[in-house]
Amino acid sequence: MSGIVNTAQSEAWNGYEGRHWAEHDGRYDAVNSGFNEFLFDAAGIGERDRVLDIGCGNGQVTRLAAVRAPLGEATGIDLSAPMLATARARAEAEGVANVGFEQGDVQVFPFGEGVFDVALSRFAVTFFADPVAAFANVRRALKPGGRLAFLCMTALAGTDLGTVFGALAPFLPTPTGEDGTGPTAFADPERARSVLTDAGFRDVTATRVEADQVWGSDVADAAGFIADWGPVKYHLGQVGEEAANGARQALSTALQTFDGPGGVRLRGAAWLVRAKS
């Protein structure tokens, strides 16, 4: 593994957070995979392309990218050893041979210059210690005119997830943090545009897209899953028993609105950001 400069995130993704994602990869894919086609349409992967998946996690996007490039290859990079182990196991089980996974920090990883035709990411580019440096490194790794496409969270206000997390507000801080930080670091697409421009990308665009996200088979299942998600679990552990119980009850009550025959479904919103190297 190459050097790590984003030490705080490395600790999180090699600790509880990474283990939880690795052990529940199918559940997290159920939450996020509704956005896959937006991402792949934007990436425009050709059969001979070399693809970089930034923050690949459990590797679903990497594997699907490899299938779209049968005469090329896909490489996933992530900080998390537990998630990369899951990614490799899934690739082997699915028989996806033209795929590889690297543990490393995107900000400093030695990709080389002009290696990839396209770079993409599903909700994993908002945690860089220095986002301009990280994206500049990605740009160098792309061929001239290479394509970048990624998904990132919108602001929570006005979304179904915002409604659910809003129900927790009397008891816990917002699990995602304030807009402009953490998972919502690019909630304002102008910040994404500024960062990418400073990193040397051009033709930056951001389009709002929506998809259903399945959080559980029923309210109890979804509430338990969300309560065990790293940021929520952390905040539940920082408050007293009364507040924690109140938060769990409020979470279950809020999720009832979204319960149906297909499970607990929230309508998710994201920015689909595109740029060229």
mmCIF file of C-alpha atoms in Angstrom:
data_model
loop_
_atom_site.group_PDB
_atom_site.id
_atom_site.type_symbol
_atom_site.label_atom_id
_atom_site.label_comp_id
_atom_site.label_asym_id
_atom_site.label_seq_id
_atom_site.Cartn_x
_atom_site.Cartn_y
_atom_site.Cartn_z
ATOM 1 C CA MET A 1 0.000 0.000 0.000
ATOM 2 C CA SER A 2 1.239 3.485 -0.871
ATOM 3 C CA GLY A 3 1.554 6.318 1.658
ATOM 4 C CA ILE A 4 -1.506 7.634 3.462
ATOM 5 C CA VAL A 5 -2.040 11.323 4.136
ATOM 6 C CA ASN A 6 -5.767 11.100 4.953
ATOM 7 C CA THR A 7 -5.104 9.329 8.253
ATOM 8 C CA ALA A 8 -8.443 10.083 9.948
ATOM 9 C CA GLN A 9 -10.425 8.552 7.105
ATOM 10 C CA SER A 10 -8.038 5.611 6.928
ATOM 11 C CA GLU A 11 -8.676 4.864 10.584
ATOM 12 C CA ALA A 12 -12.446 5.063 10.116
ATOM 13 C CA TRP A 13 -12.592 2.892 7.007
ATOM 14 C CA ASN A 14 -10.258 0.285 8.473
ATOM 15 C CA GLY A 15 -12.235 0.272 11.719
ATOM 16 C CA TYR A 16 -15.919 -0.124 12.490
ATOM 17 C CA GLU A 17 -17.137 1.921 9.519
ATOM 18 C CA GLY A 18 -15.279 -0.151 6.947
ATOM 19 C CA ARG A 19 -16.201 -3.433 8.596
ATOM 20 C CA HIS A 20 -19.881 -2.509 8.658
ATOM 21 C CA TRP A 21 -19.863 -1.645 4.960
ATOM 22 C CA ALA A 22 -17.925 -4.816 4.115
ATOM 23 C CA GLU A 23 -20.273 -7.037 6.107
ATOM 24 C CA HIS A 24 -23.390 -5.430 4.599
ATOM 25 C CA ASP A 25 -22.260 -4.803 1.020
ATOM 26 C CA GLY A 26 -25.537 -5.975 -0.466
ATOM 27 C CA ARG A 27 -27.494 -3.607 1.732
ATOM 28 C CA TYR A 28 -25.358 -0.605 0.873
ATOM 29 C CA ASP A 29 -25.602 -1.495 -2.808
ATOM 30 C CA ALA A 30 -29.398 -1.605 -2.416
ATOM 31 C CA VAL A 31 -29.227 1.949 -1.085
ATOM 32 C CA ASN A 32 -26.955 3.292 -3.827
ATOM 33 C CA SER A 33 -27.230 1.129 -6.945
ATOM 34 C CA GLY A 34 -30.331 2.904 -8.239
ATOM 35 C CA PHE A 35 -27.925 5.644 -9.336
ATOM 36 C CA ASN A 36 -25.607 3.313 -11.269
ATOM 37 C CA GLU A 37 -27.054 3.884 -14.724
ATOM 38 C CA PHE A 38 -26.762 7.663 -14.386
ATOM 39 C CA LEU A 39 -23.097 7.185 -13.560
ATOM 40 C CA PHE A 40 -22.361 4.745 -16.369
ATOM 41 C CA ASP A 41 -24.253 6.801 -18.954
ATOM 42 C CA ALA A 42 -22.134 9.803 -18.000
ATOM 43 C CA ALA A 43 -18.892 7.813 -18.027
ATOM 44 C CA GLY A 44 -19.533 6.387 -21.507
ATOM 45 C CA ILE A 45 -17.265 3.379 -20.963
ATOM 46 C CA GLY A 46 -16.019 1.776 -24.179
ATOM 47 C CA GLU A 47 -15.117 -1.880 -24.597
ATOM 48 C CA ARG A 48 -11.361 -1.162 -24.567
ATOM 49 C CA ASP A 49 -11.325 1.516 -21.880
ATOM 50 C CA ARG A 50 -9.186 1.477 -18.784
ATOM 51 C CA VAL A 51 -11.363 2.626 -15.880
ATOM 52 C CA LEU A 52 -10.483 3.962 -12.423
ATOM 53 C CA ASP A 53 -13.094 3.652 -9.666
ATOM 54 C CA ILE A 54 -12.317 6.197 -6.942
ATOM 55 C CA GLY A 55 -13.241 5.066 -3.438
ATOM 56 C CA CYS A 56 -14.459 1.755 -4.815
ATOM 57 C CA GLY A 57 -15.489 0.299 -1.455
ATOM 58 C CA ASN A 58 -16.999 -3.156 -1.927
ATOM 59 C CA GLY A 59 -16.413 -2.880 -5.642
ATOM 60 C CA GLN A 60 -19.827 -3.168 -7.275
ATOM 61 C CA VAL A 61 -19.199 -0.183 -9.560
ATOM 62 C CA THR A 62 -15.697 -1.452 -10.396
ATOM 63 C CA ARG A 63 -17.011 -4.865 -11.403
ATOM 64 C CA LEU A 64 -19.814 -3.418 -13.493
ATOM 65 C CA ALA A 65 -17.322 -1.088 -15.189
ATOM 66 C CA ALA A 66 -15.099 -4.068 -16.016
ATOM 67 C CA VAL A 67 -18.032 -5.859 -17.633
ATOM 68 C CA ARG A 68 -18.623 -2.785 -19.796
ATOM 69 C CA ALA A 69 -14.965 -2.850 -20.871
ATOM 70 C CA PRO A 70 -14.420 -6.525 -21.776
ATOM 71 C CA LEU A 71 -11.280 -5.724 -23.787
ATOM 72 C CA GLY A 72 -10.061 -3.185 -21.248
ATOM 73 C CA GLU A 73 -9.880 -3.265 -17.464
ATOM 74 C CA ALA A 74 -11.154 -1.604 -14.310
ATOM 75 C CA THR A 75 -9.158 -0.699 -11.215
ATOM 76 C CA GLY A 76 -10.728 0.179 -7.895
ATOM 77 C CA ILE A 77 -8.871 2.078 -5.193
ATOM 78 C CA ASP A 78 -9.924 2.527 -1.579
ATOM 79 C CA LEU A 79 -8.483 3.098 1.885
ATOM 80 C CA SER A 80 -10.463 0.239 3.428
ATOM 81 C CA ALA A 81 -8.868 -3.202 3.705
ATOM 82 C CA PRO A 82 -12.126 -4.848 4.883
ATOM 83 C CA MET A 83 -14.091 -3.493 1.919
ATOM 84 C CA LEU A 84 -11.356 -4.366 -0.572
ATOM 85 C CA ALA A 85 -11.379 -7.949 0.713
ATOM 86 C CA THR A 86 -15.111 -8.086 -0.014
ATOM 87 C CA ALA A 87 -14.564 -6.499 -3.438
ATOM 88 C CA ARG A 88 -11.974 -9.107 -4.412
ATOM 89 C CA ALA A 89 -14.150 -11.968 -3.172
ATOM 90 C CA ARG A 90 -17.174 -10.706 -5.113
ATOM 91 C CA ALA A 91 -15.126 -10.288 -8.301
ATOM 92 C CA GLU A 92 -13.833 -13.842 -8.020
ATOM 93 C CA ALA A 93 -17.294 -15.238 -7.301
ATOM 94 C CA GLU A 94 -18.754 -13.370 -10.282
ATOM 95 C CA GLY A 95 -15.913 -14.420 -12.573
ATOM 96 C CA VAL A 96 -14.879 -10.850 -13.422
ATOM 97 C CA ALA A 97 -11.264 -11.300 -14.465
ATOM 98 C CA ASN A 98 -10.377 -7.867 -15.902
ATOM 99 C CA VAL A 99 -10.620 -6.092 -12.569
ATOM 100 C CA GLY A 100 -8.087 -5.199 -9.887
ATOM 101 C CA PHE A 101 -8.179 -3.474 -6.519
ATOM 102 C CA GLU A 102 -5.577 -1.294 -4.787
ATOM 103 C CA GLN A 103 -5.450 -0.068 -1.210
ATOM 104 C CA GLY A 104 -4.264 3.508 -1.177
ATOM 105 C CA ASP A 105 -4.941 7.205 -0.768
ATOM 106 C CA VAL A 106 -6.138 8.801 -4.010
ATOM 107 C CA GLN A 107 -4.442 12.067 -3.069
ATOM 108 C CA VAL A 108 -0.937 10.571 -3.318
ATOM 109 C CA PHE A 109 -1.280 7.170 -5.015
ATOM 110 C CA PRO A 110 1.282 6.719 -7.848
ATOM 111 C CA PHE A 111 -1.132 5.943 -10.672
ATOM 112 C CA GLY A 112 1.247 7.154 -13.359
ATOM 113 C CA GLU A 113 0.386 9.652 -16.087
ATOM 114 C CA GLY A 114 -2.172 9.121 -18.817
ATOM 115 C CA VAL A 115 -3.088 5.624 -17.666
ATOM 116 C CA PHE A 116 -6.897 5.705 -17.664
ATOM 117 C CA ASP A 117 -9.579 6.655 -20.170
ATOM 118 C CA VAL A 118 -12.230 7.341 -17.540
ATOM 119 C CA ALA A 119 -12.471 7.829 -13.781
ATOM 120 C CA LEU A 120 -15.727 7.483 -11.898
ATOM 121 C CA SER A 121 -17.035 7.306 -8.353
ATOM 122 C CA ARG A 122 -20.292 6.599 -6.564
ATOM 123 C CA PHE A 123 -20.577 8.802 -3.469
ATOM 124 C CA ALA A 124 -16.908 8.459 -2.483
ATOM 125 C CA VAL A 125 -15.123 11.679 -3.432
ATOM 126 C CA THR A 126 -16.216 13.883 -0.526
ATOM 127 C CA PHE A 127 -13.765 12.685 2.137
ATOM 128 C CA PHE A 128 -10.396 13.832 0.752
ATOM 129 C CA ALA A 129 -8.091 15.688 3.150
ATOM 130 C CA ASP A 130 -7.130 17.936 0.213
ATOM 131 C CA PRO A 131 -9.702 17.573 -2.571
ATOM 132 C CA VAL A 132 -7.818 19.740 -5.074
ATOM 133 C CA ALA A 133 -4.675 17.638 -4.660
ATOM 134 C CA ALA A 134 -6.679 14.411 -4.924
ATOM 135 C CA PHE A 135 -8.483 15.446 -8.094
ATOM 136 C CA ALA A 136 -5.256 16.809 -9.591
ATOM 137 C CA ASN A 137 -3.732 13.366 -9.066
ATOM 138 C CA VAL A 138 -6.739 11.766 -10.758
ATOM 139 C CA ARG A 139 -6.456 14.205 -13.662
ATOM 140 C CA ARG A 140 -2.800 13.289 -14.168
ATOM 141 C CA ALA A 141 -3.791 9.632 -14.211
ATOM 142 C CA LEU A 142 -6.278 10.279 -17.033
ATOM 143 C CA LYS A 143 -5.328 10.457 -20.672
ATOM 144 C CA PRO A 144 -5.746 13.887 -22.340
ATOM 145 C CA GLY A 145 -9.475 14.355 -22.881
ATOM 146 C CA GLY A 146 -10.236 11.599 -20.382
ATOM 147 C CA ARG A 147 -13.614 11.587 -18.680
ATOM 148 C CA LEU A 148 -14.496 12.043 -15.016
ATOM 149 C CA ALA A 149 -17.978 11.248 -13.709
ATOM 150 C CA PHE A 150 -19.040 11.016 -10.090
ATOM 151 C CA LEU A 151 -22.085 11.078 -7.848
ATOM 152 C CA CYS A 152 -22.230 13.087 -4.636
ATOM 153 C CA MET A 153 -24.951 13.956 -2.162
ATOM 154 C CA THR A 154 -27.121 17.028 -2.504
ATOM 155 C CA ALA A 155 -28.112 19.084 0.509
ATOM 156 C CA LEU A 156 -30.431 17.059 2.736
ATOM 157 C CA ALA A 157 -33.096 19.768 2.990
ATOM 158 C CA GLY A 158 -36.186 18.820 1.017
ATOM 159 C CA THR A 159 -35.164 15.167 0.536
ATOM 160 C CA ASP A 160 -36.604 11.999 2.069
ATOM 161 C CA LEU A 161 -33.346 11.328 3.892
ATOM 162 C CA GLY A 162 -33.441 14.890 5.173
ATOM 163 C CA THR A 163 -36.887 14.181 6.604
ATOM 164 C CA VAL A 164 -35.643 11.041 8.356
ATOM 165 C CA PHE A 165 -32.532 12.684 9.764
ATOM 166 C CA GLY A 166 -34.589 15.736 10.694
ATOM 167 C CA ALA A 167 -36.612 13.507 13.004
ATOM 168 C CA LEU A 168 -33.382 12.739 14.857
ATOM 169 C CA ALA A 169 -32.516 16.413 15.325
ATOM 170 C CA PRO A 170 -34.084 16.811 18.824
ATOM 171 C CA PHE A 171 -31.844 13.996 20.042
ATOM 172 C CA LEU A 172 -28.701 13.840 17.876
ATOM 173 C CA PRO A 173 -26.560 16.061 15.640
ATOM 174 C CA THR A 174 -27.088 15.626 11.894
ATOM 175 C CA PRO A 175 -25.238 12.373 11.082
ATOM 176 C CA THR A 176 -23.782 13.715 7.851
ATOM 177 C CA GLY A 177 -22.525 16.927 9.461
ATOM 178 C CA GLU A 178 -23.151 20.391 8.100
ATOM 179 C CA ASP A 179 -23.502 20.877 4.345
ATOM 180 C CA GLY A 180 -20.092 21.496 2.849
ATOM 181 C CA THR A 181 -18.447 18.844 5.030
ATOM 182 C CA GLY A 182 -18.247 15.046 5.052
ATOM 183 C CA PRO A 183 -20.793 13.260 2.838
ATOM 184 C CA THR A 184 -22.345 16.597 1.826
ATOM 185 C CA ALA A 185 -19.025 18.310 1.047
ATOM 186 C CA PHE A 186 -20.227 18.999 -2.514
ATOM 187 C CA ALA A 187 -23.856 19.722 -1.650
ATOM 188 C CA ASP A 188 -23.270 23.044 -3.414
ATOM 189 C CA PRO A 189 -22.270 22.060 -6.970
ATOM 190 C CA GLU A 190 -20.376 25.314 -7.331
ATOM 191 C CA ARG A 191 -17.852 23.997 -4.810
ATOM 192 C CA ALA A 192 -17.372 20.863 -6.898
ATOM 193 C CA ARG A 193 -16.902 23.024 -9.975
ATOM 194 C CA SER A 194 -14.358 25.214 -8.191
ATOM 195 C CA VAL A 195 -12.365 22.243 -6.846
ATOM 196 C CA LEU A 196 -12.277 20.475 -10.208
ATOM 197 C CA THR A 197 -11.305 23.632 -12.057
ATOM 198 C CA ASP A 198 -8.481 24.272 -9.585
ATOM 199 C CA ALA A 199 -7.375 20.659 -10.130
ATOM 200 C CA GLY A 200 -7.086 21.266 -13.872
ATOM 201 C CA PHE A 201 -10.338 19.758 -15.144
ATOM 202 C CA ARG A 202 -12.480 21.500 -17.751
ATOM 203 C CA ASP A 203 -16.069 21.397 -19.029
ATOM 204 C CA VAL A 204 -17.409 20.745 -15.524
ATOM 205 C CA THR A 205 -21.167 20.201 -15.271
ATOM 206 C CA ALA A 206 -23.489 19.104 -12.463
ATOM 207 C CA THR A 207 -26.944 17.610 -12.994
ATOM 208 C CA ARG A 208 -29.401 16.699 -10.246
ATOM 209 C CA VAL A 209 -30.618 13.095 -10.471
ATOM 210 C CA GLU A 210 -32.986 11.018 -8.348
ATOM 211 C CA ALA A 211 -33.412 7.300 -7.636
ATOM 212 C CA ASP A 212 -35.135 5.027 -5.157
ATOM 213 C CA GLN A 213 -33.008 3.802 -2.264
ATOM 214 C CA VAL A 214 -34.008 0.625 -0.390
ATOM 215 C CA TRP A 215 -33.032 0.898 3.269
ATOM 216 C CA GLY A 216 -34.623 -2.276 4.620
ATOM 217 C CA SER A 217 -37.296 -4.932 4.249
ATOM 218 C CA ASP A 218 -39.532 -3.233 6.820
ATOM 219 C CA VAL A 219 -39.378 -0.404 9.358
ATOM 220 C CA ALA A 220 -37.632 -2.396 12.084
ATOM 221 C CA ASP A 221 -35.044 -3.697 9.627
ATOM 222 C CA ALA A 222 -34.352 -0.269 8.133
ATOM 223 C CA ALA A 223 -34.229 1.459 11.528
ATOM 224 C CA GLY A 224 -31.752 -1.086 12.854
ATOM 225 C CA PHE A 225 -29.553 -0.752 9.782
ATOM 226 C CA ILE A 226 -29.486 3.050 9.940
ATOM 227 C CA ALA A 227 -28.841 3.018 13.699
ATOM 228 C CA ASP A 228 -25.792 0.818 13.066
ATOM 229 C CA TRP A 229 -24.454 3.059 10.273
ATOM 230 C CA GLY A 230 -21.181 4.555 11.537
ATOM 231 C CA PRO A 231 -22.094 8.237 12.051
ATOM 232 C CA VAL A 232 -25.489 7.444 13.625
ATOM 233 C CA LYS A 233 -24.010 4.741 15.854
ATOM 234 C CA TYR A 234 -21.294 7.148 16.970
ATOM 235 C CA HIS A 235 -23.744 9.884 17.957
ATOM 236 C CA LEU A 236 -26.029 7.395 19.716
ATOM 237 C CA GLY A 237 -23.058 6.437 21.841
ATOM 238 C CA GLN A 238 -22.353 10.061 22.784
ATOM 239 C CA VAL A 239 -25.749 10.821 24.346
ATOM 240 C CA GLY A 240 -27.588 9.459 27.356
ATOM 241 C CA GLU A 241 -29.895 6.469 27.311
ATOM 242 C CA GLU A 242 -33.048 8.604 27.244
ATOM 243 C CA ALA A 243 -31.906 10.609 24.217
ATOM 244 C CA ALA A 244 -30.684 7.479 22.422
ATOM 245 C CA ASN A 245 -34.015 5.739 22.965
ATOM 246 C CA GLY A 246 -35.841 8.852 21.809
ATOM 247 C CA ALA A 247 -33.729 8.951 18.654
ATOM 248 C CA ARG A 248 -34.425 5.294 17.864
ATOM 249 C CA GLN A 249 -38.160 5.799 18.327
ATOM 250 C CA ALA A 250 -38.136 8.947 16.193
ATOM 251 C CA LEU A 251 -36.217 7.087 13.491
ATOM 252 C CA SER A 252 -38.755 4.268 13.396
ATOM 253 C CA THR A 253 -41.669 6.698 13.309
ATOM 254 C CA ALA A 254 -40.140 8.702 10.446
ATOM 255 C CA LEU A 255 -39.454 5.570 8.395
ATOM 256 C CA GLN A 256 -43.075 4.399 8.604
ATOM 257 C CA THR A 257 -43.978 6.997 5.960
ATOM 258 C CA PHE A 258 -41.723 5.224 3.479
ATOM 259 C CA ASP A 259 -42.681 1.617 4.230
ATOM 260 C CA GLY A 260 -44.380 -0.325 1.455
ATOM 261 C CA PRO A 261 -44.652 -3.717 -0.252
ATOM 262 C CA GLY A 262 -41.116 -3.377 -1.638
ATOM 263 C CA GLY A 263 -39.601 -2.441 1.705
ATOM 264 C CA VAL A 264 -38.587 0.939 3.084
ATOM 265 C CA ARG A 265 -37.829 3.121 0.069
ATOM 266 C CA LEU A 266 -36.612 6.694 0.176
ATOM 267 C CA ARG A 267 -36.332 8.838 -2.931
ATOM 268 C CA GLY A 268 -32.672 9.793 -3.029
ATOM 269 C CA ALA A 269 -31.139 12.827 -4.713
ATOM 270 C CA ALA A 270 -27.589 13.311 -5.983
ATOM 271 C CA TRP A 271 -25.443 15.564 -8.107
ATOM 272 C CA LEU A 272 -24.016 13.849 -11.181
ATOM 273 C CA VAL A 273 -20.805 15.718 -11.893
ATOM 274 C CA ARG A 274 -18.932 15.394 -15.193
ATOM 275 C CA ALA A 275 -15.638 16.859 -16.391
ATOM 276 C CA LYS A 276 -12.797 16.303 -18.848
ATOM 277 C CA SER A 277 -9.064 16.174 -18.218
#
